mmCIF file of C-alpha atoms in Angstrom:
data_model
loop_
_atom_site.group_PDB
_atom_site.id
_atom_site.type_symbol
_atom_site.label_atom_id
_atom_site.label_comp_id
_atom_site.label_asym_id
_atom_site.label_seq_id
_atom_site.Cartn_x
_atom_site.Cartn_y
_atom_site.Cartn_z
ATOM 1 C CA ALA M 617 5.766 -2.393 -0.558
ATOM 2 C CA ALA M 618 6.828 -6.010 1.170
ATOM 3 C CA ALA M 619 7.876 -3.464 4.304
ATOM 4 C CA THR M 620 5.150 -1.509 4.559
ATOM 5 C CA LEU M 621 2.646 -4.684 4.853
ATOM 6 C CA CYS M 622 4.969 -6.039 7.615
ATOM 7 C CA GLU M 623 4.968 -2.845 9.560
ATOM 8 C CA SER M 624 1.315 -2.855 9.314
ATOM 9 C CA LEU M 625 1.102 -6.765 10.565
ATOM 10 C CA GLY M 626 3.528 -5.984 13.244
ATOM 11 C CA TYR M 627 5.788 -8.796 11.396
ATOM 12 C CA THR M 628 9.672 -8.205 12.783
ATOM 13 C CA CYS M 629 13.004 -10.096 12.376
ATOM 14 C CA ASN M 630 14.100 -10.960 15.917
ATOM 15 C CA GLY M 631 16.869 -13.907 16.540
ATOM 16 C CA VAL M 632 20.797 -14.762 15.702
ATOM 17 C CA VAL M 633 22.130 -15.477 12.618
ATOM 18 C CA ASP M 634 24.612 -18.396 12.085
ATOM 19 C CA THR M 635 27.278 -17.047 9.654
ATOM 20 C CA GLY M 636 28.680 -20.629 9.694
ATOM 21 C CA ARG M 637 25.335 -21.582 8.239
ATOM 22 C CA PRO M 638 24.820 -22.001 4.504
ATOM 23 C CA VAL M 639 23.188 -18.516 3.154
ATOM 24 C CA GLN M 640 20.271 -20.362 1.725
ATOM 25 C CA GLU M 641 19.562 -21.783 5.274
ATOM 26 C CA ASN M 642 19.710 -18.503 7.117
ATOM 27 C CA LEU M 643 17.509 -16.590 4.033
ATOM 28 C CA SER M 644 15.247 -19.676 4.631
ATOM 29 C CA ALA M 645 14.897 -18.729 8.062
ATOM 30 C CA LEU M 646 14.729 -15.400 8.048
ATOM 31 C CA LEU M 647 11.938 -15.242 5.558
ATOM 32 C CA THR M 648 9.326 -17.809 8.289
ATOM 33 C CA SER M 649 9.376 -14.192 9.944
ATOM 34 C CA CYS M 650 7.485 -12.232 7.472
ATOM 35 C CA ARG M 651 5.700 -15.418 5.275
ATOM 36 C CA GLY M 652 7.889 -14.067 2.683
ATOM 37 C CA ALA M 653 10.157 -15.619 -0.536
ATOM 38 C CA VAL M 654 12.798 -14.582 -2.197
ATOM 39 C CA LEU M 655 12.640 -14.527 -6.620
ATOM 40 C CA TYR M 656 15.104 -14.002 -8.574
ATOM 41 C CA VAL M 657 13.077 -11.613 -11.506
ATOM 42 C CA GLY M 658 14.590 -9.916 -14.696
ATOM 43 C CA GLY M 659 17.859 -9.901 -12.916
ATOM 44 C CA THR M 660 16.731 -8.603 -9.239
ATOM 45 C CA PHE M 661 16.064 -9.979 -6.625
ATOM 46 C CA GLN M 662 12.043 -9.655 -4.955
ATOM 47 C CA LEU M 663 10.564 -10.379 -1.553
ATOM 48 C CA VAL M 664 7.504 -11.594 -1.833
ATOM 49 C CA ILE M 665 4.546 -11.605 1.029
ATOM 50 C CA ARG M 666 1.079 -12.614 0.209
ATOM 51 C CA ASP M 667 -1.555 -10.727 1.302
ATOM 52 C CA VAL M 668 -4.844 -8.998 0.105
ATOM 53 C CA ALA M 669 -4.485 -8.218 -2.810
ATOM 54 C CA SER M 670 -5.722 -7.306 -6.300
ATOM 55 C CA GLN M 671 -5.930 -8.877 -9.829
ATOM 56 C CA SER M 672 -2.384 -8.177 -11.516
ATOM 57 C CA GLY M 673 -3.508 -7.223 -15.224
ATOM 58 C CA ILE M 674 -3.322 -10.517 -16.580
ATOM 59 C CA THR M 675 -6.315 -13.252 -16.873
ATOM 60 C CA LEU M 676 -6.732 -16.422 -17.837
ATOM 61 C CA GLY M 677 -10.092 -17.238 -20.298
ATOM 62 C CA HIS M 678 -11.316 -19.378 -22.887
ATOM 63 C CA ASP M 679 -8.650 -17.727 -25.349
ATOM 64 C CA GLU M 680 -5.870 -18.214 -23.360
ATOM 65 C CA ILE M 681 -6.115 -21.497 -22.079
ATOM 66 C CA VAL M 682 -4.768 -23.918 -24.927
ATOM 67 C CA GLY M 683 -3.997 -27.131 -22.694
ATOM 68 C CA ASP M 684 -4.989 -29.738 -20.393
ATOM 69 C CA TRP M 685 -5.639 -29.211 -17.035
ATOM 70 C CA ASP M 686 -4.407 -30.923 -13.742
ATOM 71 C CA TYR M 687 -6.020 -30.130 -10.812
ATOM 72 C CA GLU M 688 -5.088 -31.032 -6.773
ATOM 73 C CA LEU M 689 -8.359 -30.688 -4.736
ATOM 74 C CA PRO M 690 -8.090 -30.012 -1.087
ATOM 75 C CA GLY M 691 -7.325 -32.694 1.323
ATOM 76 C CA LEU M 692 -6.071 -34.109 4.596
ATOM 77 C CA ALA M 693 -2.662 -34.561 2.669
ATOM 78 C CA THR M 694 -3.109 -30.400 1.438
ATOM 79 C CA ALA M 695 -5.167 -28.934 3.996
ATOM 80 C CA TYR M 696 -4.266 -28.513 7.352
ATOM 81 C CA ASN M 697 -6.872 -28.229 10.137
ATOM 82 C CA THR M 698 -4.993 -27.113 13.089
ATOM 83 C CA VAL M 699 -1.565 -25.469 13.007
ATOM 84 C CA LEU M 700 1.386 -25.142 16.541
ATOM 85 C CA CYS M 701 4.041 -22.690 15.651
ATOM 86 C CA ARG M 702 7.113 -22.435 17.602
ATOM 87 C CA PHE M 703 8.499 -18.973 18.364
ATOM 88 C CA ILE M 704 11.102 -17.437 21.312
ATOM 89 C CA ASN M 705 8.638 -15.518 23.584
ATOM 90 C CA PRO M 706 10.145 -13.119 25.287
ATOM 91 C CA ASN M 707 7.410 -13.464 28.338
ATOM 92 C CA ARG M 708 9.046 -16.573 29.201
ATOM 93 C CA SER M 709 12.626 -15.483 29.509
ATOM 94 C CA TYR M 710 13.122 -16.201 25.276
ATOM 95 C CA GLN M 711 12.752 -19.812 25.375
ATOM 96 C CA THR M 712 10.802 -21.184 22.719
ATOM 97 C CA ASP M 713 6.782 -21.225 23.071
ATOM 98 C CA GLU M 714 4.401 -22.483 21.290
ATOM 99 C CA ALA M 715 1.126 -20.774 19.783
ATOM 100 C CA GLU M 716 -1.468 -23.219 18.533
ATOM 101 C CA TRP M 717 -4.278 -22.030 15.934
ATOM 102 C CA PRO M 718 -7.222 -22.255 16.735
ATOM 103 C CA ALA M 719 -7.109 -22.665 19.757
ATOM 104 C CA ARG M 720 -8.361 -26.860 20.375
ATOM 105 C CA ALA M 721 -11.483 -25.632 22.531
ATOM 106 C CA SER M 722 -13.244 -23.291 19.672
ATOM 107 C CA ASN M 723 -11.189 -25.545 16.227
ATOM 108 C CA THR M 724 -13.933 -26.222 13.740
ATOM 109 C CA TYR M 725 -11.876 -27.120 11.495
ATOM 110 C CA ILE M 726 -11.464 -30.567 12.813
ATOM 111 C CA ALA M 727 -14.696 -31.160 13.159
ATOM 112 C CA ALA M 728 -15.303 -30.339 9.954
ATOM 113 C CA ASP M 729 -12.493 -32.969 8.793
ATOM 114 C CA ASN M 730 -14.950 -35.991 10.374
ATOM 115 C CA ASP M 731 -12.567 -35.218 13.613
ATOM 116 C CA LEU M 732 -8.899 -36.064 11.583
ATOM 117 C CA GLU M 733 -6.723 -34.018 12.942
ATOM 118 C CA HIS M 734 -3.705 -32.680 10.342
ATOM 119 C CA ARG M 735 -1.632 -30.968 12.036
ATOM 120 C CA LEU M 736 1.042 -28.578 10.181
ATOM 121 C CA GLU M 737 4.133 -27.578 12.648
ATOM 122 C CA LEU M 738 6.262 -24.644 12.242
ATOM 123 C CA GLU M 739 9.300 -23.344 13.503
ATOM 124 C CA LEU M 740 9.714 -19.829 13.584
ATOM 125 C CA PRO M 741 13.027 -19.010 15.241
ATOM 126 C CA PHE M 742 12.928 -15.231 13.890
ATOM 127 C CA THR M 743 9.488 -14.380 15.571
ATOM 128 C CA ASN M 744 8.786 -13.287 19.673
ATOM 129 C CA SER M 745 5.335 -12.408 19.554
ATOM 130 C CA TRP M 746 2.657 -14.594 20.189
ATOM 131 C CA THR M 747 0.180 -12.967 18.485
ATOM 132 C CA VAL M 748 2.271 -12.666 15.049
ATOM 133 C CA ALA M 749 2.852 -16.504 15.490
ATOM 134 C CA GLN M 750 -0.872 -16.770 15.543
ATOM 135 C CA HIS M 751 -1.561 -14.894 12.894
ATOM 136 C CA ILE M 752 1.816 -16.991 10.546
ATOM 137 C CA GLY M 753 -0.583 -20.092 11.654
ATOM 138 C CA SER M 754 -3.974 -19.164 10.871
ATOM 139 C CA VAL M 755 -2.470 -17.362 7.302
ATOM 140 C CA LEU M 756 -0.802 -20.763 6.687
ATOM 141 C CA LEU M 757 -3.449 -23.063 7.555
ATOM 142 C CA LYS M 758 -6.059 -20.957 5.408
ATOM 143 C CA GLU M 759 -4.319 -20.881 2.164
ATOM 144 C CA SER M 760 -4.247 -24.161 2.454
ATOM 145 C CA ARG M 761 -7.846 -24.611 2.632
ATOM 146 C CA ALA M 762 -8.633 -22.234 0.030
ATOM 147 C CA GLY M 763 -9.201 -24.061 -2.912
ATOM 148 C CA PRO M 764 -7.840 -26.119 -5.278
ATOM 149 C CA LEU M 765 -4.027 -26.529 -6.592
ATOM 150 C CA VAL M 766 -4.329 -26.148 -10.785
ATOM 151 C CA ALA M 767 -1.651 -26.658 -13.281
ATOM 152 C CA VAL M 768 -2.945 -25.234 -17.195
ATOM 153 C CA THR M 769 -1.483 -24.832 -20.311
ATOM 154 C CA VAL M 770 -2.274 -21.219 -21.702
ATOM 155 C CA LYS M 771 -0.511 -19.241 -24.320
ATOM 156 C CA ASP M 772 3.108 -17.796 -25.074
ATOM 157 C CA MET M 773 1.320 -14.624 -22.776
ATOM 158 C CA GLY M 774 1.624 -16.484 -20.066
ATOM 159 C CA ILE M 775 5.646 -15.809 -19.915
ATOM 160 C CA GLN M 776 4.755 -12.535 -18.192
ATOM 161 C CA PHE M 777 3.704 -14.073 -15.216
ATOM 162 C CA VAL M 778 5.675 -13.968 -11.954
ATOM 163 C CA VAL M 779 5.075 -15.995 -8.906
ATOM 164 C CA GLY M 780 3.107 -13.671 -6.348
ATOM 165 C CA ASP M 781 0.590 -12.111 -9.191
ATOM 166 C CA LEU M 782 -2.868 -12.685 -8.373
ATOM 167 C CA THR M 783 -4.624 -13.621 -11.519
ATOM 168 C CA THR M 784 -8.512 -14.444 -12.422
ATOM 169 C CA VAL M 785 -9.774 -17.257 -14.354
ATOM 170 C CA THR M 786 -13.034 -18.010 -16.666
ATOM 171 C CA HIS M 787 -13.365 -21.349 -18.418
ATOM 172 C CA GLU M 788 -16.142 -23.539 -18.462
ATOM 173 C CA ASP M 789 -14.124 -26.585 -17.213
ATOM 174 C CA PRO M 790 -13.862 -25.885 -13.949
ATOM 175 C CA GLY M 791 -16.937 -23.767 -14.385
ATOM 176 C CA TRP M 792 -14.753 -20.991 -12.715
ATOM 177 C CA THR M 793 -16.057 -17.399 -13.681
ATOM 178 C CA ALA M 794 -13.067 -14.750 -12.680
ATOM 179 C CA LYS M 795 -12.191 -17.164 -9.631
ATOM 180 C CA PRO M 796 -8.853 -15.403 -8.110
ATOM 181 C CA MET M 797 -5.750 -17.887 -8.130
ATOM 182 C CA TRP M 798 -2.347 -17.222 -6.997
ATOM 183 C CA VAL M 799 0.192 -17.810 -9.235
ATOM 184 C CA MET M 800 2.863 -19.934 -7.646
ATOM 185 C CA GLY M 801 5.340 -21.339 -10.171
ATOM 186 C CA VAL M 802 5.322 -20.418 -14.024
ATOM 187 C CA GLY M 803 7.108 -23.113 -16.589
ATOM 188 C CA VAL M 804 7.771 -23.094 -19.658
ATOM 189 C CA ASN M 805 7.014 -26.074 -22.659
ATOM 190 C CA PRO M 806 9.099 -27.127 -25.079
ATOM 191 C CA ASP M 807 6.390 -25.965 -27.754
ATOM 192 C CA GLY M 808 6.267 -22.326 -26.406
ATOM 193 C CA THR M 809 3.593 -22.594 -24.264
ATOM 194 C CA VAL M 810 3.387 -21.589 -20.753
ATOM 195 C CA ARG M 811 1.845 -23.224 -17.770
ATOM 196 C CA PRO M 812 1.516 -22.149 -14.748
ATOM 197 C CA LEU M 813 0.869 -23.315 -11.272
ATOM 198 C CA LEU M 814 -1.910 -21.828 -9.400
ATOM 199 C CA ALA M 815 -3.927 -21.821 -5.959
ATOM 200 C CA GLY M 816 -6.995 -21.071 -4.785
ATOM 201 C CA TYR M 817 -6.849 -16.973 -3.121
ATOM 202 C CA ALA M 818 -9.284 -16.334 0.129
ATOM 203 C CA ALA M 819 -8.954 -12.883 0.861
ATOM 204 C CA ASP M 820 -10.545 -13.560 4.785
ATOM 205 C CA ALA M 821 -7.124 -15.516 4.745
ATOM 206 C CA TYR M 822 -5.161 -12.740 5.797
ATOM 207 C CA ALA M 823 -7.397 -10.725 8.131
ATOM 208 C CA PRO M 824 -5.692 -10.294 11.415
ATOM 209 C CA GLN M 825 -6.832 -12.683 14.403
ATOM 210 C CA ASP M 826 -8.719 -11.080 17.307
ATOM 211 C CA THR M 827 -6.749 -12.709 20.099
ATOM 212 C CA THR M 828 -4.674 -12.408 23.031
ATOM 213 C CA GLU M 829 -2.031 -14.260 24.723
ATOM 214 C CA PRO M 830 -3.409 -16.548 27.388
ATOM 215 C CA ASN M 831 -1.906 -15.333 31.064
ATOM 216 C CA VAL M 832 -0.525 -18.717 31.749
ATOM 217 C CA VAL M 833 1.378 -19.523 35.191
ATOM 218 C CA GLY M 834 5.142 -20.216 34.317
ATOM 219 C CA THR M 835 7.695 -21.900 35.771
ATOM 220 C CA THR M 836 10.223 -18.962 36.012
ATOM 221 C CA LEU M 837 13.244 -20.405 38.587
ATOM 222 C CA PRO M 838 15.299 -17.348 40.499
ATOM 223 C CA ASN M 839 18.789 -17.399 39.243
ATOM 224 C CA PRO M 840 21.054 -19.640 40.734
ATOM 225 C CA TYR M 841 24.200 -17.747 39.948
ATOM 226 C CA THR M 842 22.863 -14.788 41.963
ATOM 227 C CA VAL M 843 22.140 -15.348 46.007
ATOM 228 C CA ALA M 844 20.306 -12.954 47.914
ATOM 229 C CA PRO M 845 22.347 -11.740 51.331
ATOM 230 C CA PRO M 846 21.101 -11.555 54.675
ATOM 231 C CA THR M 847 20.079 -8.754 56.241
ATOM 232 C CA SER M 848 20.269 -7.493 60.045
ATOM 233 C CA LEU M 849 23.385 -8.584 60.894
ATOM 234 C CA THR M 850 23.787 -8.389 64.910
ATOM 235 C CA HIS M 851 26.703 -9.653 67.188
ATOM 236 C CA ALA M 852 26.543 -9.314 71.251
ATOM 237 C CA GLU M 853 29.309 -10.582 73.230
ATOM 238 C CA GLY M 854 30.123 -10.701 76.964
ATOM 239 C CA ASP M 855 30.056 -13.524 80.058
ATOM 240 C CA ALA M 856 26.776 -14.757 78.106
ATOM 241 C CA GLU M 857 27.898 -15.786 75.465
ATOM 242 C CA SER M 858 31.720 -16.942 76.618
ATOM 243 C CA LEU M 859 32.024 -20.892 77.149
ATOM 244 C CA LEU M 860 33.191 -22.252 80.899
ATOM 245 C CA THR M 861 35.903 -25.188 80.237
ATOM 246 C CA VAL M 862 35.752 -27.822 82.962
ATOM 247 C CA ASP M 863 39.132 -26.451 83.941
ATOM 248 C CA GLY M 864 37.322 -23.268 84.758
ATOM 249 C CA ILE M 865 39.049 -20.751 81.966
ATOM 250 C CA ARG M 866 36.598 -19.034 80.372
ATOM 251 C CA ILE M 867 36.432 -18.512 76.195
ATOM 252 C CA PRO M 868 35.436 -15.786 74.985
ATOM 253 C CA ARG M 869 32.750 -15.518 72.036
ATOM 254 C CA ILE M 870 30.756 -13.648 69.774
ATOM 255 C CA LYS M 871 26.755 -14.695 69.077
ATOM 256 C CA LEU M 872 25.508 -13.149 65.713
ATOM 257 C CA GLY M 873 22.462 -13.030 63.865
ATOM 258 C CA TRP M 874 20.601 -12.138 61.270
ATOM 259 C CA THR M 875 17.008 -12.104 59.137
ATOM 260 C CA LYS M 876 17.804 -15.215 56.765
ATOM 261 C CA ALA M 877 17.297 -14.092 52.786
ATOM 262 C CA ASP M 878 14.496 -15.029 50.765
ATOM 263 C CA ASP M 879 16.152 -17.520 48.686
ATOM 264 C CA ALA M 880 15.287 -20.749 47.159
ATOM 265 C CA PHE M 881 18.635 -22.015 46.618
ATOM 266 C CA LEU M 882 19.590 -21.295 49.486
ATOM 267 C CA ALA M 883 21.286 -24.136 51.194
ATOM 268 C CA PHE M 884 23.789 -22.835 54.593
ATOM 269 C CA TYR M 885 25.831 -19.872 54.959
ATOM 270 C CA GLU M 886 29.690 -19.371 55.714
ATOM 271 C CA ILE M 887 31.016 -17.269 58.610
ATOM 272 C CA GLN M 888 33.910 -14.717 57.537
ATOM 273 C CA ALA M 889 35.481 -12.480 59.908
ATOM 274 C CA LYS M 890 38.799 -10.745 60.435
ATOM 275 C CA ARG M 891 40.706 -7.908 62.196
ATOM 276 C CA SER M 892 40.009 -4.508 61.084
ATOM 277 C CA ALA M 893 43.649 -3.547 59.730
ATOM 278 C CA ASP M 894 43.423 -7.057 57.554
ATOM 279 C CA SER M 895 42.562 -7.673 54.000
ATOM 280 C CA ALA M 896 42.179 -11.104 54.321
ATOM 281 C CA TRP M 897 39.362 -13.151 55.749
ATOM 282 C CA ASP M 898 39.243 -15.790 57.935
ATOM 283 C CA SER M 899 36.405 -18.518 57.370
ATOM 284 C CA TRP M 900 34.979 -19.947 60.385
ATOM 285 C CA GLY M 901 32.529 -22.407 59.232
#
């Protein structure tokens, strides 16, 4: 399911794995390419990627909730209004590039937050697409603003929850009716009750962004290790090119000409020559 989702969203994994680093560090870096999380559930590892989802079968209502609530409402400490993603851009000679979402000129989130910027900066070392980097940034921004983070005590049936499940909550305390919530964590209390950590769900957070990579003039320089050769080499010899000394001795010379190479790094030309039968070239300055 995760593989199919990645194919539909254009998520691919492109980069270099340094086997000298700890496995967990490499895994965390790989997971940035798909917004994924790896969980160990029931003796197996599972890849979880949050996206548009259906309710997972377990619902929470007045009969299931038996304990207190803890809320963390979205604010400047947890809700972002701009995201800067650093990724590898093939269009910039595979150098690190930046994709910001939303674009500065159309960012309504900052205005909604009284013009106080709260920026999330992401490193995406295995992403090589501007469009994908923007989508990852937009999802994380919208998720951070989707609703409160809630911990609540429920009956032992809550042990069935798995991180990444989508549940619904109906209860008079927060005033919710079938409110969809992500399961972000599951803890077991000493008395056997369960305390899930829930986060707000918004289906529109996962919609692809209709954006196009800006065509910005780059600063790509020519390769300094490859120098273009001159062309149209000519040579002339005769009395007009010979040198007459004050002693009346005529020294024959060969005059060379060529069309210069269009090369930004060209500083000078070096002349070399040899007899046809020789193998080594002599430098003539």
